[in-house]
mmCIF file of C-alpha atoms in Angstrom:
data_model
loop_
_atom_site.group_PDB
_atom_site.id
_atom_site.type_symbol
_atom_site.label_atom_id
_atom_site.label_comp_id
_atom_site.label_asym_id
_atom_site.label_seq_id
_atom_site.Cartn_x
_atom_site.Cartn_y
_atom_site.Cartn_z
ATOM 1 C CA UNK A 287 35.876 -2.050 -13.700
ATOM 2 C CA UNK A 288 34.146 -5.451 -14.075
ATOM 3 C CA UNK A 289 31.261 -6.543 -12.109
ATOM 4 C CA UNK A 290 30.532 -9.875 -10.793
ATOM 5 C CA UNK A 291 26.112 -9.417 -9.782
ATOM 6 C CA UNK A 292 23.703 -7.195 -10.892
ATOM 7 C CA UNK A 293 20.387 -6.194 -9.598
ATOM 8 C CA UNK A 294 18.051 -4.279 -11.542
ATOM 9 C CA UNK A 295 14.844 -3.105 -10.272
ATOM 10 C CA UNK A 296 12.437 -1.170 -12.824
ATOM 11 C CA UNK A 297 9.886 0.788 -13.276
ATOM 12 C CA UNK A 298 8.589 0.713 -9.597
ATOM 13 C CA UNK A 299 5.958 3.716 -10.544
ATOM 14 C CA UNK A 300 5.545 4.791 -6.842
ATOM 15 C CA UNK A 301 2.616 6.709 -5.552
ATOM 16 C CA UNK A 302 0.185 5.339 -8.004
ATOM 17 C CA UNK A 303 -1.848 2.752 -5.985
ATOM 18 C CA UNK A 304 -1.388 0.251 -8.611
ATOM 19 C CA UNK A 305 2.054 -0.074 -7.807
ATOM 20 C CA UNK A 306 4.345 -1.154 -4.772
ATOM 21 C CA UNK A 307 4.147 0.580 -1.763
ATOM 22 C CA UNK A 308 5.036 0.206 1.979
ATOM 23 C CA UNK A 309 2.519 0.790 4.407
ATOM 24 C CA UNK A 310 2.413 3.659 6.745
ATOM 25 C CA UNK A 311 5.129 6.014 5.380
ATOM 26 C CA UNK A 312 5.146 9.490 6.798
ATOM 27 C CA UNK A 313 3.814 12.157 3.672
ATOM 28 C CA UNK A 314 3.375 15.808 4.165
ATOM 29 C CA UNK A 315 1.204 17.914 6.071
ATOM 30 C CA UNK A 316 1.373 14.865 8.627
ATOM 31 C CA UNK A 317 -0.295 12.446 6.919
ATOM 32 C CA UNK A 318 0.911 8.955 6.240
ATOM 33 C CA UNK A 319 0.563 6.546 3.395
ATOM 34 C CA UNK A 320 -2.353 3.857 3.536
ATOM 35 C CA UNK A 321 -1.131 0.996 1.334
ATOM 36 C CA UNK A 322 -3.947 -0.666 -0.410
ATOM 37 C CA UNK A 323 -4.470 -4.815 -0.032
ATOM 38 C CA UNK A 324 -2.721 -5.189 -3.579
ATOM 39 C CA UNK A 325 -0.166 -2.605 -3.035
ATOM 40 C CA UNK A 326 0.724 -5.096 -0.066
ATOM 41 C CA UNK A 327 0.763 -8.335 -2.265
ATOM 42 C CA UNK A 328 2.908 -6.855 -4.224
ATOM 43 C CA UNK A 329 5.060 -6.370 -1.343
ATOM 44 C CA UNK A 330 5.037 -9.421 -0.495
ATOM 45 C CA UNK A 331 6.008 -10.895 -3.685
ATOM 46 C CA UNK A 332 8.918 -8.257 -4.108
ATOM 47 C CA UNK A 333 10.077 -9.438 -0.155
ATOM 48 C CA UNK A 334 10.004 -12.797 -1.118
ATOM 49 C CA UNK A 335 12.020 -11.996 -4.062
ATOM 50 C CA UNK A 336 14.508 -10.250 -2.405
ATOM 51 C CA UNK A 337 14.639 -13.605 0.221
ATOM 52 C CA UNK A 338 15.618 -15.534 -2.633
ATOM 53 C CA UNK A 339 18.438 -12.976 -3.914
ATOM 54 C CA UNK A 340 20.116 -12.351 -0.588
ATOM 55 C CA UNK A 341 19.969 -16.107 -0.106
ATOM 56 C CA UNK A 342 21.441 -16.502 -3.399
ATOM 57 C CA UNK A 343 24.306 -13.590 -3.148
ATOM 58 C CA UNK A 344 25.420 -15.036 0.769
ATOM 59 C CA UNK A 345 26.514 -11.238 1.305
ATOM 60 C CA UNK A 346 28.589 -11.057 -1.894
ATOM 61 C CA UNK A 347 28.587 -7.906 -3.301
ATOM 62 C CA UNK A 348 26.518 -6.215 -6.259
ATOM 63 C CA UNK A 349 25.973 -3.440 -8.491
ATOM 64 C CA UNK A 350 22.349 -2.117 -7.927
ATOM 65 C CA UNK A 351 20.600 -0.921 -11.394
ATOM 66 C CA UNK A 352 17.710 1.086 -10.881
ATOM 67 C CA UNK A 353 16.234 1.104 -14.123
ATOM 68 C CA UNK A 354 13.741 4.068 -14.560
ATOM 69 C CA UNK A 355 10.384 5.243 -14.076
ATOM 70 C CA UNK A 356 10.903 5.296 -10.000
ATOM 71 C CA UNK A 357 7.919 7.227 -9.165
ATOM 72 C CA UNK A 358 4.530 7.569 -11.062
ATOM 73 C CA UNK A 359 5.185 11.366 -11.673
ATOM 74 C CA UNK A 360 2.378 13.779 -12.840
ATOM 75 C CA UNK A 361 0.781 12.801 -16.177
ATOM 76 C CA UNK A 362 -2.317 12.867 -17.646
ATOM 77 C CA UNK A 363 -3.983 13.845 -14.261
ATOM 78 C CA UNK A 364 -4.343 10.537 -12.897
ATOM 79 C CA UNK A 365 -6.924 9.967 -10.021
ATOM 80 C CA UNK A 366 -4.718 6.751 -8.628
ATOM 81 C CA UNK A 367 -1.580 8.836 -8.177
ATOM 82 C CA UNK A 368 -0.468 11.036 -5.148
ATOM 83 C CA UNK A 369 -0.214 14.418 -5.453
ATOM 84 C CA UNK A 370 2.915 15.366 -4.849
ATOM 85 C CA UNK A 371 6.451 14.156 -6.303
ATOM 86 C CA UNK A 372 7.966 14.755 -2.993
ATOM 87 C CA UNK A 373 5.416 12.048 -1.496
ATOM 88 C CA UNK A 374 6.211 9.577 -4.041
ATOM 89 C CA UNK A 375 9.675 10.083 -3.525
ATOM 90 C CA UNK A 376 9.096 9.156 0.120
ATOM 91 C CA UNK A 377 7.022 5.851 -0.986
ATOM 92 C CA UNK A 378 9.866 5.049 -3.193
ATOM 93 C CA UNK A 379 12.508 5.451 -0.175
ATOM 94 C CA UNK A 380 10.585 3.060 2.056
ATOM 95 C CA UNK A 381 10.287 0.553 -1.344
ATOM 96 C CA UNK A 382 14.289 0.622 -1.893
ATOM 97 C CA UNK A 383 14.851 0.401 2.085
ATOM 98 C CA UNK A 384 13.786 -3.209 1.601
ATOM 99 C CA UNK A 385 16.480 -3.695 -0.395
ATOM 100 C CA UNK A 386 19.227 -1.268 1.061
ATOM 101 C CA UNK A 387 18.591 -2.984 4.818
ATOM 102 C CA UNK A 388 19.256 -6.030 3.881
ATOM 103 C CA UNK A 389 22.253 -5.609 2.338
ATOM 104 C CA UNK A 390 25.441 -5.296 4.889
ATOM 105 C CA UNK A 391 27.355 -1.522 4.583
ATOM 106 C CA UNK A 392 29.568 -2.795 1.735
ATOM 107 C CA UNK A 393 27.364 -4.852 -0.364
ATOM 108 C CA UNK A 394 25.699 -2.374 -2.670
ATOM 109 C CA UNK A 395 29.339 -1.931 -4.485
ATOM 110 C CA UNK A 396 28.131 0.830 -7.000
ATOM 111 C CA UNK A 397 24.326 2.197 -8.117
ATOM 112 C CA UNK A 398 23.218 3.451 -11.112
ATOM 113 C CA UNK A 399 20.263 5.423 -12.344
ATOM 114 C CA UNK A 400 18.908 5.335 -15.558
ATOM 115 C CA UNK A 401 16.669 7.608 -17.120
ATOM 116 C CA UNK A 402 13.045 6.761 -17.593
ATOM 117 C CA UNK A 403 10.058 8.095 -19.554
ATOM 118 C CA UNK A 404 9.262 11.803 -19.461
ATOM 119 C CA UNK A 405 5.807 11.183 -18.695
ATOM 120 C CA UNK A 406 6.494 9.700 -15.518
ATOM 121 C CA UNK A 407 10.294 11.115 -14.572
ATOM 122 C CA UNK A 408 9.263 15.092 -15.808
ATOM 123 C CA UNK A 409 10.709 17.564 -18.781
ATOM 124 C CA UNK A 410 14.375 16.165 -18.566
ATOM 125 C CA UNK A 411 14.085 13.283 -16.467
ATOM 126 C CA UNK A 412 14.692 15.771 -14.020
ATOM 127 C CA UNK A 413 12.527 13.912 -10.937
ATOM 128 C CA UNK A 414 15.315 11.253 -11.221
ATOM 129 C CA UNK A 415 18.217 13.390 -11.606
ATOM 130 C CA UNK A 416 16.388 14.475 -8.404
ATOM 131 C CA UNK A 417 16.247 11.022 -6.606
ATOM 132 C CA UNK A 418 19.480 10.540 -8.029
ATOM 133 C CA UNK A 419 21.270 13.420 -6.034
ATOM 134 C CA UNK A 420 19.056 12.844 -2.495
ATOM 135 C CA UNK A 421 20.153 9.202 -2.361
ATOM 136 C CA UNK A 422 23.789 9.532 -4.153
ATOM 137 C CA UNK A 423 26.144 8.927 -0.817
ATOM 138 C CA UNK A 424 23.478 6.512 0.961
ATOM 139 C CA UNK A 425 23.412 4.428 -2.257
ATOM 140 C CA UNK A 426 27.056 4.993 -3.914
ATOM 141 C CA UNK A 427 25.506 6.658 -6.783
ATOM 142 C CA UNK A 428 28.420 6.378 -9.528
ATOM 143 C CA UNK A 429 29.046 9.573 -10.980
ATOM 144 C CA UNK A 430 28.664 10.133 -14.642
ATOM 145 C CA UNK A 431 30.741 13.012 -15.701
ATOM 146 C CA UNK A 432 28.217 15.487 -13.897
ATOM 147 C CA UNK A 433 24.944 13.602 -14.559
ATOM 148 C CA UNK A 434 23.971 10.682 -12.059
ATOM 149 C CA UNK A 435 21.808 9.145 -14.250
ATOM 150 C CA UNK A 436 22.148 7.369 -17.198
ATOM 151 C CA UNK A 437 20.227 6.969 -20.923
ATOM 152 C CA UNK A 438 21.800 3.558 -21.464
ATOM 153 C CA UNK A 439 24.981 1.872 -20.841
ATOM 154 C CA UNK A 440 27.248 -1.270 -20.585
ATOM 155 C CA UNK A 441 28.695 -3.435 -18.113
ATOM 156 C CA UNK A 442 31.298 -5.748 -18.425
ATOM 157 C CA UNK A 443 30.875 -8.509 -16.437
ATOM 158 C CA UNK A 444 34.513 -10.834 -15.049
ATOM 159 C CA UNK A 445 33.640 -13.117 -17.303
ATOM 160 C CA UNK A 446 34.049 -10.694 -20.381
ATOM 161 C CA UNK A 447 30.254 -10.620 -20.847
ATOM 162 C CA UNK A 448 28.484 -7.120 -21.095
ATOM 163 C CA UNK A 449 25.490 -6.195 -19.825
ATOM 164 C CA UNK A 450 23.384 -3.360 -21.986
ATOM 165 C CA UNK A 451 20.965 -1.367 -20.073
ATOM 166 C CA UNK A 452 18.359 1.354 -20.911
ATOM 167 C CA UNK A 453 14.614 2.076 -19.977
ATOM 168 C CA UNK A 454 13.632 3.719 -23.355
ATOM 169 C CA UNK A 455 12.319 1.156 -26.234
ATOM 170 C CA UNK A 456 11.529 3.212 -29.771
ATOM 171 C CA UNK A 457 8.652 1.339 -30.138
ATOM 172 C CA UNK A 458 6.231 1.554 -33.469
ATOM 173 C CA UNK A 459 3.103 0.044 -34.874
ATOM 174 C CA UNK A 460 5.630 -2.008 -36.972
ATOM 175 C CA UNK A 461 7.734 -4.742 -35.213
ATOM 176 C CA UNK A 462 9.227 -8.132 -35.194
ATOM 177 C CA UNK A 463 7.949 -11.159 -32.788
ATOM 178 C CA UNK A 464 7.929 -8.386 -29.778
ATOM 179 C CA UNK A 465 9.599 -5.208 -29.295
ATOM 180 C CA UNK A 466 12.430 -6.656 -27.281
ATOM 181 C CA UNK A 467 13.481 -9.016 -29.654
ATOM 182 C CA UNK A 468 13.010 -6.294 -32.150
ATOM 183 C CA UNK A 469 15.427 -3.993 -30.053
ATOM 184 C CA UNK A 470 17.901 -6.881 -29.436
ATOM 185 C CA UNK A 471 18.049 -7.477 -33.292
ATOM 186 C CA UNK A 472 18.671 -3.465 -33.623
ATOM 187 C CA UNK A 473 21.109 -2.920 -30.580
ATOM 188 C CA UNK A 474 22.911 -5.425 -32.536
ATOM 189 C CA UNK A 475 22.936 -4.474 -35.648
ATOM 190 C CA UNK A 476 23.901 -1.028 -34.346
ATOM 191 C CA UNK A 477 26.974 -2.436 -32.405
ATOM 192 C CA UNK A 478 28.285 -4.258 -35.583
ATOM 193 C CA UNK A 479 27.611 -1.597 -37.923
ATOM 194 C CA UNK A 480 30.105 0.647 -35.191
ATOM 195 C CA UNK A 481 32.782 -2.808 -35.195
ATOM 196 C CA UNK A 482 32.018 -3.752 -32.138
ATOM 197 C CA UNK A 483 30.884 -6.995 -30.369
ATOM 198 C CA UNK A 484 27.458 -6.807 -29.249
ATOM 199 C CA UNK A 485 26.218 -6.878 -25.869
ATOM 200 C CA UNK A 486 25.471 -10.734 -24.064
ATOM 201 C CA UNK A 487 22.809 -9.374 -21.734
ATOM 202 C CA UNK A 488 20.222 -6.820 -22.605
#
């Protein structure tokens, strides 16, 4: 099925206070989430962001890519981060509600999760096979042959261009210009060497 607008969010890393983050959202054990001054600037540029999109779309609808490393995770016991995974999950609800309440009921056509870094995402990606599942109906998760999340994939837009998506870059001590050009110049090589076109977008 082709799409007409994407929009892909990434790597949002909620619950580490270096990140986005809404003030005041209800945690565990009745507590509830004190944003810091530049978790609220980031806000603020994300809001005004999303102004200019919504302006932009004039309630057309989208496809919603939500493009991996949600929450912050548990890694490498990092003071900055909130405990718990359920928490973050809740930070990361009140950070995609900004985006969810402005769109009418049939807007968000389709969503898709990809898989971000272990690290961050757990043994599996499992904390966003997690998300994933929670939020499926609410966000019209697309299912994926059992799995609601996604290592990469393509999107064909009406036009006939394709859109490639993925969180994970093999990156090295050895690479060309930067690692996304580096990855472009592989992804397609890869596609040609398999006869087909390569992607448009990456």
């Amino acid at each position: 099925m082709s799409i007409e607008k994407v929009l892909c969010i990434s790597d949002l890393h909620c619950g580490n206070t270096h990140s986005i983050a809404v003030d005041g959202v209800e945690l565990e054990d009745n507590r509830f989430y004190q944003a810091t001054k530049f978790q609220l600037g980031l806000l603020k540029v994300f809001e005004s962001q999303l102004d200019r999109i919504f302006d932009k779309l004039k309630g057309e609808k989208f496809a919603l890519i939500l493009n991996g490393d949600l929450v912050d995770g548990k890694h490498h016991g990092n003071p900055f981060v909130e405990n718990l995974i359920t928490d973050q999950i809740r930070i990361l609800a009140a950070v995609i509600s900004k985006i969810t309440d402005r769109a009418n009921s049939e807007q968000i056509e389709r969503t898709y999760f990809m898989q971000g870094t272990e690290a961050h995402a757990a043994i599996g990606n499992d904390t966003e096979r997690g998300i994933a599942e929670k939020y499926g109906v609410e966000l019209k998760v697309r299912p994926n042959g059992g799995s609601k999340t996604w290592q990469e994939m393509e999107l064909e837009f009406v036009n006939g261009a394709v859109l490639h998506t993925t969180h994970h870059f093999n990156f090295t001590n050895i690479y060309e210009g930067n690692c996304y050009e580096r990855e472009w110049k592989e992804t397609g090589i890869s596609h040609r060497k398999a006869g087909i076109d390569a992607p448009d977008i990456y």
